[in-house]
Backbone as a ProteinNet text record, in pm:
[ID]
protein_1_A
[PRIMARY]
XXXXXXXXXXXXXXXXXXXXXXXXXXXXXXXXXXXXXXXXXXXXXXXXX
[TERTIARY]
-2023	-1931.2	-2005.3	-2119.3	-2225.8	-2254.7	-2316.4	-2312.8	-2224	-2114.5	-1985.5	-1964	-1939.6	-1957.2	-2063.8	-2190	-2279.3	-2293.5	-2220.7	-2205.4	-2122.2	-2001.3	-1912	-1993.3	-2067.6	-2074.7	-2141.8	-2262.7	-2361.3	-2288.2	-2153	-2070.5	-2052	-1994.5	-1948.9	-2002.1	-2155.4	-2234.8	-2355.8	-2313.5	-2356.6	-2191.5	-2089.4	-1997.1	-2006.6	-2041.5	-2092.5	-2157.7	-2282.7	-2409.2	-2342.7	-2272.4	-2199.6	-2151.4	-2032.9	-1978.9	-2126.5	-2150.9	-2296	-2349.8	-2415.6	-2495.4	-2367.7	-2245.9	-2168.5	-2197.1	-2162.7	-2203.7	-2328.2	-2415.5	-2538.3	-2540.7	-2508.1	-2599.5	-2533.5	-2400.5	-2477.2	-2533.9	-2646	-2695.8	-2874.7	-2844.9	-2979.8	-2992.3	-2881.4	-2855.3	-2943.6	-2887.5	-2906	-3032.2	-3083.9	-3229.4	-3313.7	-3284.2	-3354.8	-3368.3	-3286.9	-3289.7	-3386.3	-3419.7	-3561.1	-3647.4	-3667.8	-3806.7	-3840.1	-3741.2	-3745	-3791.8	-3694.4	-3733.1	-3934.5	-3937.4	-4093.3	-4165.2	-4140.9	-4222.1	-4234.8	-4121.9	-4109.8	-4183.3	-4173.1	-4275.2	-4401.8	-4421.2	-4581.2	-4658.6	-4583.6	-4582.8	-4622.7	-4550.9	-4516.2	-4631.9	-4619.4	-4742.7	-4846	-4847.2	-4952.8	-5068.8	-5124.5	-5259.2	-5269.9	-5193.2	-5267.9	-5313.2	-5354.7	-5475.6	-5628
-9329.8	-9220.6	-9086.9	-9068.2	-8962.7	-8938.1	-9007.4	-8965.9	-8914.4	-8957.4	-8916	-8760.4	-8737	-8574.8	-8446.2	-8610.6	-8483.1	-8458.2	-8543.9	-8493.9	-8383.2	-8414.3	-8280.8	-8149.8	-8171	-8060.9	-7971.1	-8077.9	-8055.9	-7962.2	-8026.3	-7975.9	-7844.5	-7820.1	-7685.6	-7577.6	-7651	-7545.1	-7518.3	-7618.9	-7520	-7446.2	-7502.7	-7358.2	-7211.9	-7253.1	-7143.8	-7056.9	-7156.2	-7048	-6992.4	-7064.3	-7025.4	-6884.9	-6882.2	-6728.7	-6671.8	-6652.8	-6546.7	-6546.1	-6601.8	-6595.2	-6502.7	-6533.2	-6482.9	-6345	-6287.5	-6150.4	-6102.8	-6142.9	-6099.6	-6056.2	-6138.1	-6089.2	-5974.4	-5884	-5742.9	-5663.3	-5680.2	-5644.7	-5668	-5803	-5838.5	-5783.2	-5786.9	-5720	-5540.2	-5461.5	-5304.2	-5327.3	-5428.7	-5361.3	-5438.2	-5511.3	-5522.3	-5462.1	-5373.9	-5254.5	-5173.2	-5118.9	-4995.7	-5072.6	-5204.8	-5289.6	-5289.6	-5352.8	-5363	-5250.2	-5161.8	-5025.1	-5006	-5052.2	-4964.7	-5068	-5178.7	-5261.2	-5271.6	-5236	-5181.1	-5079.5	-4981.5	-4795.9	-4884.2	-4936.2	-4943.2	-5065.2	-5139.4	-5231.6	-5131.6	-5050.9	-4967.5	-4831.4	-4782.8	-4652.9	-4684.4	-4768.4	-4797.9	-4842.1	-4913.2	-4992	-4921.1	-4801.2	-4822.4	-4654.3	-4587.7	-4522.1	-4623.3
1990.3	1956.6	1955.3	1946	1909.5	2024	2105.9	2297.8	2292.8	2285.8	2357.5	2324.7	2187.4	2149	2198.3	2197.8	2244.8	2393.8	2471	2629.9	2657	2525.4	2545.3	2524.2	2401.3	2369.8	2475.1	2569.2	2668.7	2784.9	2819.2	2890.5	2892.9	2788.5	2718.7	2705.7	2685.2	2656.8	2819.2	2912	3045.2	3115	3024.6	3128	3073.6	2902.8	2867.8	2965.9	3024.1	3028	3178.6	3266.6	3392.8	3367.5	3271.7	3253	3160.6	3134	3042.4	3264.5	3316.9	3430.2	3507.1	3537.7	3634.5	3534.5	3425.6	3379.4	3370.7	3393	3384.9	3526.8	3619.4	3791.1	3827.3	3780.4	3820	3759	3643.2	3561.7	3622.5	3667.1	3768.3	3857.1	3921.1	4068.8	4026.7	3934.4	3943.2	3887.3	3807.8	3802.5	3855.1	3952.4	4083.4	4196	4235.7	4338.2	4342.9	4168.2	4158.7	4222.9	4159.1	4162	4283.1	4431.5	4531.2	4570.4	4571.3	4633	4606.4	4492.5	4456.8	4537.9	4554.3	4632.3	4759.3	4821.5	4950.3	4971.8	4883.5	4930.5	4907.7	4778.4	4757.6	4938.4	4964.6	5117	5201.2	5222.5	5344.6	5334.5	5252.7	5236.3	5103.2	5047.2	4936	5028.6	5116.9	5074.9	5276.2	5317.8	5479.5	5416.4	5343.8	5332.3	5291.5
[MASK]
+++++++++++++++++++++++++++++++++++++++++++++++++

């Protein structure tokens, strides 16, 4: 009977984390853009002086 609850609960608590992740990634998304960007310039003109 105790499995049984605690699979639900297991359940529940990764659709949880589904909606929290679906709101987070454009939050990932915008502050991954600076990062990229800086890693791209630093690629591209950082290390050919």
């Amino acid at each position: 009977m105790s499995d049984h609850s605690q699979n639900a609960k297991n359940a529940h608590k990764e659709e949880e984390d589904r909606i929290v992740a679906k709101e987070m990634l454009p939050f990932f998304l915008y502050a991954s853009i600076p990062v990229l960007l800086i890693v791209f310039m630093a690629l591209k003109w950082g290390p050919s002086y």
